[in-house]
mmCIF file of C-alpha atoms in Angstrom:
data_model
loop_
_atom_site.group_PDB
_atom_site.id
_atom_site.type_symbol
_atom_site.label_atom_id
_atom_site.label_comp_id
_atom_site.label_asym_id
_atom_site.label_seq_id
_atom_site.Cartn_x
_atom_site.Cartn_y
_atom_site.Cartn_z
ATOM 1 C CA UNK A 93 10.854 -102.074 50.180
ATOM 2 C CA UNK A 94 7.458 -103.462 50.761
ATOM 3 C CA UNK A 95 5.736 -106.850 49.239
ATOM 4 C CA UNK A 96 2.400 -107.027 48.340
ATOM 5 C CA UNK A 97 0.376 -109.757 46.394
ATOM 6 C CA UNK A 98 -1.096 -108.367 43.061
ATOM 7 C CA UNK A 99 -2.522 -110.611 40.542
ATOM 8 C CA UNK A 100 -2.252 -113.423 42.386
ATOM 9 C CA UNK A 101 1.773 -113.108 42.796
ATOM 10 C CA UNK A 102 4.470 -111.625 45.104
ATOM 11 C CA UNK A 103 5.542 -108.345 44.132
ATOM 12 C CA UNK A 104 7.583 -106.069 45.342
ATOM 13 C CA UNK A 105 7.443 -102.145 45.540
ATOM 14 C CA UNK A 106 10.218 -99.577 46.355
ATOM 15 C CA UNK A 107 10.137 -96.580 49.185
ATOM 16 C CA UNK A 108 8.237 -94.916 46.305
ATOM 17 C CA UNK A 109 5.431 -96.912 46.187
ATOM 18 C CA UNK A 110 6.578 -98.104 42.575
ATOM 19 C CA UNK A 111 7.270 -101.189 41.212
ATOM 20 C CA UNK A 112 11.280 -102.409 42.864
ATOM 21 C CA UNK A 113 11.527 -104.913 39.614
ATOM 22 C CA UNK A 114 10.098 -103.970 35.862
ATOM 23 C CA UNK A 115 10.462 -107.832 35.198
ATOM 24 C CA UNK A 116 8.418 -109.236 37.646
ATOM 25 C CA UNK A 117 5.283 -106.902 35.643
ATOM 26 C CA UNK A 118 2.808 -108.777 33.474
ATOM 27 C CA UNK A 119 -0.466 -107.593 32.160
ATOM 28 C CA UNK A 120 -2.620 -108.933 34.411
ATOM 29 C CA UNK A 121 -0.128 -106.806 37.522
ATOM 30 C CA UNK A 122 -0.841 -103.903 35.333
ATOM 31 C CA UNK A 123 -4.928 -104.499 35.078
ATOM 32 C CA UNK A 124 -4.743 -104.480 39.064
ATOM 33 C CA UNK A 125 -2.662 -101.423 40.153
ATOM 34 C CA UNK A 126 -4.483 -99.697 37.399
ATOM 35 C CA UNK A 127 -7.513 -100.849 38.880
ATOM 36 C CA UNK A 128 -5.998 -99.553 42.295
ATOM 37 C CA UNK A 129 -5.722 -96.016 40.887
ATOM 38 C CA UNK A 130 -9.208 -96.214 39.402
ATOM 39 C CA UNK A 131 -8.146 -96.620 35.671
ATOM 40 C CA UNK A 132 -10.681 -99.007 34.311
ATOM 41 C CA UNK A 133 -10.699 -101.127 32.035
ATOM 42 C CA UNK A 134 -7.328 -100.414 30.289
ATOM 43 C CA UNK A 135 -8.356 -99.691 26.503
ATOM 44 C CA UNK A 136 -6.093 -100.079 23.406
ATOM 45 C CA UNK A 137 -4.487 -96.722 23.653
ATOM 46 C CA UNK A 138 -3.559 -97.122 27.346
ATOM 47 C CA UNK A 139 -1.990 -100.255 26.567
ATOM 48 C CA UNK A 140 -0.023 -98.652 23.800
ATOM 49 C CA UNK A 141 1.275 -95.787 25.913
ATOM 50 C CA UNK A 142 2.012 -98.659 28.229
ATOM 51 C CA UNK A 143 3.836 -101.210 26.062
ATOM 52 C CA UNK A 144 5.659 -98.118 25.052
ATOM 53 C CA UNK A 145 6.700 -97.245 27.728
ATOM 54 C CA UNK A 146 8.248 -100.540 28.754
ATOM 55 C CA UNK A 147 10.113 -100.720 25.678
ATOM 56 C CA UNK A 148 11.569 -97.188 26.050
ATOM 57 C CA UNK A 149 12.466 -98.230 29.791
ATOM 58 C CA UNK A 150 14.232 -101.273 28.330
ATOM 59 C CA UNK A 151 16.285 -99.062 25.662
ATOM 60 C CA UNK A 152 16.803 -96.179 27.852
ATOM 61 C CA UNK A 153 16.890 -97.339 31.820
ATOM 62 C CA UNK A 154 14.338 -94.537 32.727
ATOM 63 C CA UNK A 155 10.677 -94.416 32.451
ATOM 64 C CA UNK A 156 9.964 -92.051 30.008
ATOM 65 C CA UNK A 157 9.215 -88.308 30.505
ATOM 66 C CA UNK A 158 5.549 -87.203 28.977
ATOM 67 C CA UNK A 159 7.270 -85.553 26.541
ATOM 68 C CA UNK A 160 8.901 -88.638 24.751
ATOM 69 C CA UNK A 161 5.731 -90.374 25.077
ATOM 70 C CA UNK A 162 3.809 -87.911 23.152
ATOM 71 C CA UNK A 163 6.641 -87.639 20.556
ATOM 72 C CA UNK A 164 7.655 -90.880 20.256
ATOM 73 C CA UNK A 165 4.661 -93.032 21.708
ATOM 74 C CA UNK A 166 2.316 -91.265 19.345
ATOM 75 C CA UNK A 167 0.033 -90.418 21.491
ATOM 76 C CA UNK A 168 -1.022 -86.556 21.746
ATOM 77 C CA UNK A 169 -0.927 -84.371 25.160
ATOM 78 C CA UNK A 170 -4.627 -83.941 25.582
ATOM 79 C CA UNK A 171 -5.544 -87.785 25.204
ATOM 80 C CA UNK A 172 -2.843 -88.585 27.608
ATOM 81 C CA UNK A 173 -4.501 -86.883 30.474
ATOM 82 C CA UNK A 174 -7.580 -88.395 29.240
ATOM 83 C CA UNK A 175 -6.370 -91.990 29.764
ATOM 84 C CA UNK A 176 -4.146 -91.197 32.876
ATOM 85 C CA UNK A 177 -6.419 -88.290 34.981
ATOM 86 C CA UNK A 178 -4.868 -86.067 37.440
ATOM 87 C CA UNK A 179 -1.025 -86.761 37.186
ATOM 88 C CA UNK A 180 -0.440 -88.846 34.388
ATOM 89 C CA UNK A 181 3.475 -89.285 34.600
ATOM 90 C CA UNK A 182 3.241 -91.154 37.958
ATOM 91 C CA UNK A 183 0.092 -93.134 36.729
ATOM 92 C CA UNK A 184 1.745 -94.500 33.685
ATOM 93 C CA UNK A 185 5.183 -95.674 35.249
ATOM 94 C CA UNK A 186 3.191 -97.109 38.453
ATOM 95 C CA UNK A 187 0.845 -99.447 36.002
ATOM 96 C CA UNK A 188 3.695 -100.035 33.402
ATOM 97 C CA UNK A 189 5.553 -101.204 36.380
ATOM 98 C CA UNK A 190 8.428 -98.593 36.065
ATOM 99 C CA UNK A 191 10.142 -96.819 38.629
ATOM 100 C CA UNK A 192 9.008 -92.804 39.695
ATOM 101 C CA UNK A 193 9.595 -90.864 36.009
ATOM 102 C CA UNK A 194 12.838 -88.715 36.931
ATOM 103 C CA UNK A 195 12.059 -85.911 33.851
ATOM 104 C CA UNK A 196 10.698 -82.741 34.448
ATOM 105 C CA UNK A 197 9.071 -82.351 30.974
ATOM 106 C CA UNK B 128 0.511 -91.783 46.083
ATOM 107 C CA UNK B 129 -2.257 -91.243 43.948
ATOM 108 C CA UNK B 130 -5.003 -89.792 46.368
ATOM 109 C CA UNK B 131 -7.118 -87.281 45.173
ATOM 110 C CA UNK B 132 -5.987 -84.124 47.390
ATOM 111 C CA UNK B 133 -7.342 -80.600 45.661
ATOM 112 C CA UNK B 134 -3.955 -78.829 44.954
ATOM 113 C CA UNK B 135 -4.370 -75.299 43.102
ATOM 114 C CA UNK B 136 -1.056 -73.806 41.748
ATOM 115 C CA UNK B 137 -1.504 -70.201 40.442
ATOM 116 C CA UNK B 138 1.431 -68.695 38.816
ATOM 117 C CA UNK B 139 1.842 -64.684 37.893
ATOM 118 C CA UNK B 140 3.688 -64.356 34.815
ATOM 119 C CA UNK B 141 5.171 -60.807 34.773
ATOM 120 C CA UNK B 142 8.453 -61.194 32.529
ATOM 121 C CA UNK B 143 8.978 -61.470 28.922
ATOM 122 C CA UNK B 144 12.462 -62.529 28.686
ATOM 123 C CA UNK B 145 13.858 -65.974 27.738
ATOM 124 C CA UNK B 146 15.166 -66.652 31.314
ATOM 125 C CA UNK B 147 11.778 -65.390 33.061
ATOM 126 C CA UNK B 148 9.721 -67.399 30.965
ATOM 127 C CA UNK B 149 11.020 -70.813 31.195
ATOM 128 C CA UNK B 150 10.652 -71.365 35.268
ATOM 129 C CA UNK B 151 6.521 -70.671 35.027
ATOM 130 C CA UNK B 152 6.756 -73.173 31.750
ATOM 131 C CA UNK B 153 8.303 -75.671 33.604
ATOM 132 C CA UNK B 154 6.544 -75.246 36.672
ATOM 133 C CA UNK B 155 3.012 -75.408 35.196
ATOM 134 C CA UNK B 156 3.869 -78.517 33.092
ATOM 135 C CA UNK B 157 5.309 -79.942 36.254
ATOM 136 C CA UNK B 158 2.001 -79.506 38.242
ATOM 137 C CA UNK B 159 -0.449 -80.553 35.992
ATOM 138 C CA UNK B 160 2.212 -83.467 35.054
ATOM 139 C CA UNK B 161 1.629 -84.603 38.912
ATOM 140 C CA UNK B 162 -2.261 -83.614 39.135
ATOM 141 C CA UNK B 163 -2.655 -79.943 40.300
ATOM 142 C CA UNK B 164 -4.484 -77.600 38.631
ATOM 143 C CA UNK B 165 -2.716 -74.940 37.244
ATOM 144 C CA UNK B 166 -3.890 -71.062 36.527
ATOM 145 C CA UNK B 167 -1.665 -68.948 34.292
ATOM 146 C CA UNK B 168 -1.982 -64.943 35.213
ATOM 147 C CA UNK B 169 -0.071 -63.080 32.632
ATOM 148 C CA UNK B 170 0.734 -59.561 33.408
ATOM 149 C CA UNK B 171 2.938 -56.809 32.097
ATOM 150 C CA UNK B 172 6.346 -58.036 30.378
ATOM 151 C CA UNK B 173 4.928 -61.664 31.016
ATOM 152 C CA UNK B 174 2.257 -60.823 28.184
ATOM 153 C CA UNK B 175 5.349 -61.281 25.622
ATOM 154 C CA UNK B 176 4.503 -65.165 26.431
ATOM 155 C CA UNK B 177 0.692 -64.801 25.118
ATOM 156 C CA UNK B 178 1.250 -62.302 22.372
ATOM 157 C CA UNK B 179 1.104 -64.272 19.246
ATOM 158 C CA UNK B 180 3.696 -61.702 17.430
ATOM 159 C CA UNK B 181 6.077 -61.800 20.523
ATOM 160 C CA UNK B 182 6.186 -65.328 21.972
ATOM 161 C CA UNK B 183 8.166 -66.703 19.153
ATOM 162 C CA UNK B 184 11.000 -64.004 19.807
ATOM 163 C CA UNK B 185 11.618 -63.869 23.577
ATOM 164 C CA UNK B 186 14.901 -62.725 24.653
ATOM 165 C CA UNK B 187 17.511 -63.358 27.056
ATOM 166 C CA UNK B 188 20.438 -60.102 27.778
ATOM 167 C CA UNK B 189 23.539 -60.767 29.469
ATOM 168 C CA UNK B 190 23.871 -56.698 30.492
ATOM 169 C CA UNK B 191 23.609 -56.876 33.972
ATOM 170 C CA UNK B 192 23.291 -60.696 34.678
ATOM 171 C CA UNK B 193 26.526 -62.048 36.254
ATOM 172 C CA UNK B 194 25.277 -65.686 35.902
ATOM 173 C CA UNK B 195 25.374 -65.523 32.521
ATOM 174 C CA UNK B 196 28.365 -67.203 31.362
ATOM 175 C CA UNK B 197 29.997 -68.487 27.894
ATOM 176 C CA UNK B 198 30.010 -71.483 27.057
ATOM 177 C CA UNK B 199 33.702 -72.103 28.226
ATOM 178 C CA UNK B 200 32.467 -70.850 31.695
ATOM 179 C CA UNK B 201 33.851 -67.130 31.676
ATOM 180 C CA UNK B 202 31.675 -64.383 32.468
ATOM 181 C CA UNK B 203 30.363 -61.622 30.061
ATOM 182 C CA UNK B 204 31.575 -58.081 30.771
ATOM 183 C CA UNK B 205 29.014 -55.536 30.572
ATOM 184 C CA UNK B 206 30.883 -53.191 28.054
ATOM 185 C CA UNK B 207 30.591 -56.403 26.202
ATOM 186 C CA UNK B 208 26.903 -57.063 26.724
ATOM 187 C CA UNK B 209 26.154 -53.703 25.645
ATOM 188 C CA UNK B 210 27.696 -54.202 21.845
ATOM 189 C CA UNK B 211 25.167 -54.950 19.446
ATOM 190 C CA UNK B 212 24.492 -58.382 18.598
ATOM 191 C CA UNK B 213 25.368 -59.758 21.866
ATOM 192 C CA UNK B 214 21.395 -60.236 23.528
ATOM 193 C CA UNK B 215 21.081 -62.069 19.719
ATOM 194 C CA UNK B 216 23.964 -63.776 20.408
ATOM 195 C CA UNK B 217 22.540 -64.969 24.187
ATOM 196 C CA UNK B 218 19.075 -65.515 22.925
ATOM 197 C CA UNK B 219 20.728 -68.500 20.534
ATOM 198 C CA UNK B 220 22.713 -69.914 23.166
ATOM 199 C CA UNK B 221 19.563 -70.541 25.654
ATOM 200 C CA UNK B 222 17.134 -71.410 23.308
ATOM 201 C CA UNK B 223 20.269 -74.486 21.503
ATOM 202 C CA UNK B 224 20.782 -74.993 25.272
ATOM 203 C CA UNK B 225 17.428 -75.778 26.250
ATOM 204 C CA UNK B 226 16.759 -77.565 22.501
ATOM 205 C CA UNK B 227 19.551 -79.929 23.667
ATOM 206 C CA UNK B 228 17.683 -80.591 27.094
ATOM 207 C CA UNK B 229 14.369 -81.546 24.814
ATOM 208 C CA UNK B 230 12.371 -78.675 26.273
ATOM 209 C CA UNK B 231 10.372 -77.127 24.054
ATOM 210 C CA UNK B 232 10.303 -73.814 22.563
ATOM 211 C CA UNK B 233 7.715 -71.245 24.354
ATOM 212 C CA UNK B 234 4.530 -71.593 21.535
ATOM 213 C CA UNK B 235 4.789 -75.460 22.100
ATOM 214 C CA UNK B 236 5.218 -75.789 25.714
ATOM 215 C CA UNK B 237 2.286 -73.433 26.064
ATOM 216 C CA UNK B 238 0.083 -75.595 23.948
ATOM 217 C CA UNK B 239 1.140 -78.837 25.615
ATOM 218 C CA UNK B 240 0.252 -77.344 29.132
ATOM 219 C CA UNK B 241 -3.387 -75.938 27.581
ATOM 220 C CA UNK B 242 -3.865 -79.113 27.035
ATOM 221 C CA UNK B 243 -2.940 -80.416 30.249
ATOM 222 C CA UNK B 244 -5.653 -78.846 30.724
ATOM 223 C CA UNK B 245 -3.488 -75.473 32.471
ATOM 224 C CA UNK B 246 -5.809 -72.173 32.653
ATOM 225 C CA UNK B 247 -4.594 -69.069 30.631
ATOM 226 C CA UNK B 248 -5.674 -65.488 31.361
ATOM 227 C CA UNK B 249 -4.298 -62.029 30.586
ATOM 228 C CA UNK B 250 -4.484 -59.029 32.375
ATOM 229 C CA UNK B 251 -6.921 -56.734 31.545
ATOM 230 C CA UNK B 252 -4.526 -53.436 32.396
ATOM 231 C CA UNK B 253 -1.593 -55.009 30.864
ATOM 232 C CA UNK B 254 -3.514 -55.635 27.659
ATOM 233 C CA UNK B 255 -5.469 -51.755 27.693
ATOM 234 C CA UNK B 256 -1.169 -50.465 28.369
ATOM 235 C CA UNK B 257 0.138 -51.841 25.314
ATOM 236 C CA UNK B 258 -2.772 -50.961 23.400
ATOM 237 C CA UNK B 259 -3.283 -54.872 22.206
ATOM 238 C CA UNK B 260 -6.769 -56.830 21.110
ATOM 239 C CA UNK B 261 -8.012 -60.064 22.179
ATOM 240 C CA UNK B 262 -6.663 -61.534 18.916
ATOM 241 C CA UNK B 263 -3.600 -60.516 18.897
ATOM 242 C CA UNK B 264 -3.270 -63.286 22.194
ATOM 243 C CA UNK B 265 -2.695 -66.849 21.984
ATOM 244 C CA UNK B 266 -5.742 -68.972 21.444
ATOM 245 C CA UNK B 267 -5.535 -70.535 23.830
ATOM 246 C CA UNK B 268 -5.766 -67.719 26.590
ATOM 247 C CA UNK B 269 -9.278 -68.148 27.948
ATOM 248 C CA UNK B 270 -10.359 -64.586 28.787
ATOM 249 C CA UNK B 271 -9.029 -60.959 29.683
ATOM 250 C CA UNK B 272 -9.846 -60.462 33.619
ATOM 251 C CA UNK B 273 -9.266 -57.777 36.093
ATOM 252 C CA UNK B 274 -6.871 -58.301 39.117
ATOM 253 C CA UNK B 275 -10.017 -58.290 41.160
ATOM 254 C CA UNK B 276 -11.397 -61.471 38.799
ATOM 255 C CA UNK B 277 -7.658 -62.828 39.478
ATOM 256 C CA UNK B 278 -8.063 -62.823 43.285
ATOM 257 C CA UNK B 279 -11.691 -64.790 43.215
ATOM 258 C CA UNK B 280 -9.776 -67.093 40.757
ATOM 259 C CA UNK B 281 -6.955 -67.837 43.009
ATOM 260 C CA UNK B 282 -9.005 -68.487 46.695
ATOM 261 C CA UNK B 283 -7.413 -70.900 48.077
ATOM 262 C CA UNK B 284 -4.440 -71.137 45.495
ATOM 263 C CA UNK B 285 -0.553 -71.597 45.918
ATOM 264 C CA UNK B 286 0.922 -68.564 44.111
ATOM 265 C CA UNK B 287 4.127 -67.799 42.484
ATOM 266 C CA UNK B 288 5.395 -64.931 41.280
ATOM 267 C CA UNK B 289 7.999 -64.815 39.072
#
């Protein structure tokens, strides 16, 4: 476990690098580690794939696979590597605050 | 985490059954799911996956595969897998099984990692053998190339072969 200061706050990240607890997220947490992966500025789709994500998390205890984001998020294949470049299951957990996406789809 | 390291995957499809197919699907979502580019090589059997009248149908036999067990965990004789019906009767059992997993069937997962942005091309000798036209493959198969155009393609690639 590791603590950094993000947002102007205290939090803390697991061996993973990921978020240790979804609660202590807010939106401005998520503006700066998506910042920190150069995803900038967060538009109205990322946000959506984002809140939906949390919500899923919530329901289901695991961040989402891409798969269930696409089918359920509503938010098609090709636009989510758009909004999340170059590895877009890791990106979307790490700024929705989640832990490391267990799925393999 | 999220540094930007080149990583080039390249993987040879060269089986057309049910069971052959599903490792390269999964491991070309996988890649491109984690940032690697991916480059799909499709050659002999493995151009069952890009045929448009063929991807739909692929197959899984139990006749000569000891892993592949019933349901209730006991193993398939091969005087049994040899009766008709029975590679129908496998083929329904993988494809619920992996259904119930949420993976999808082959046209779908193809098309989700084309637009991952995953490279697709068929082999030019594989295509000239069983006497098939560009549009008879899957649109989303970028071009017919040589093994020659494969190797310049793959420099500097991690390759699989399944």
């Amino acid at each position: 476990m590791t603590e950094r200061v993000i947002a102007g706050k205290e939090v803390e990240f697991d061996e993973q690098g990921f978020m240790a607890d979804y609660t202590e997220w807010d939106k401005d947490v998520a503006v700066e580690l998506a910042t920190e992966i150069g995803i900038d500025p967060l538009t109205d789709r990322h946000w959506q794939v984002i809140e939906f994500c949390r919500s899923d998390y919530e329901a289901q205890g695991d961040a989402p696979t891409l798969r269930r984001i696409t089918q359920m998020g509503g938010v098609p294949t090709k636009e989510l590597y758009k909004l999340f470049p170059k590895g877009p299951a890791k990106k979307v957990a790490y700024v929705a605050g989640l832990k490391k996406p267990s799925g393999c789809i | 985490m999220f540094e930007d390291k080149e990583r080039h995957l390249c993987i040879i499809c060269s089986k057309g059954t049910l069971d052959m197919a599903y490792p390269a699907l999964v491991l070309a979502n996988a890649a491109l799911m984690e940032g690697i580019d991916v480059t799909m090589f499709f050659t002999f059997w493995g151009f069952d996956m890009i045929t448009k009248k063929k991807m739909d149908k692929l197959e899984v036999t139990p006749l000569g595969n000891p892993s592949m067990a019933m349901p209730n965990g006991m193993g398939i004789p091969n005087m049994m897998s040899m009766l008709p019906g029975m590679t129908g009767f496998a083929t329904s059992m993988m494809r619920k099984e992996i259904a119930k997993l949420d993976f999808p069937p082959v046209r779908e997962y193809m098309q989700t990692i084309a637009d991952g942005g995953g490279k697709m091309y068929a082999c030019k000798m594989s295509m000239d053998m069983m006497g098939l036209a560009e549009e008879d493959l899957f649109e989303e198969v970028e071009a017919v190339v040589g093994a020659m155009e494969f190797m310049e393609m793959s420099e500097d690639a991690q390759i699989i072969f399944i």
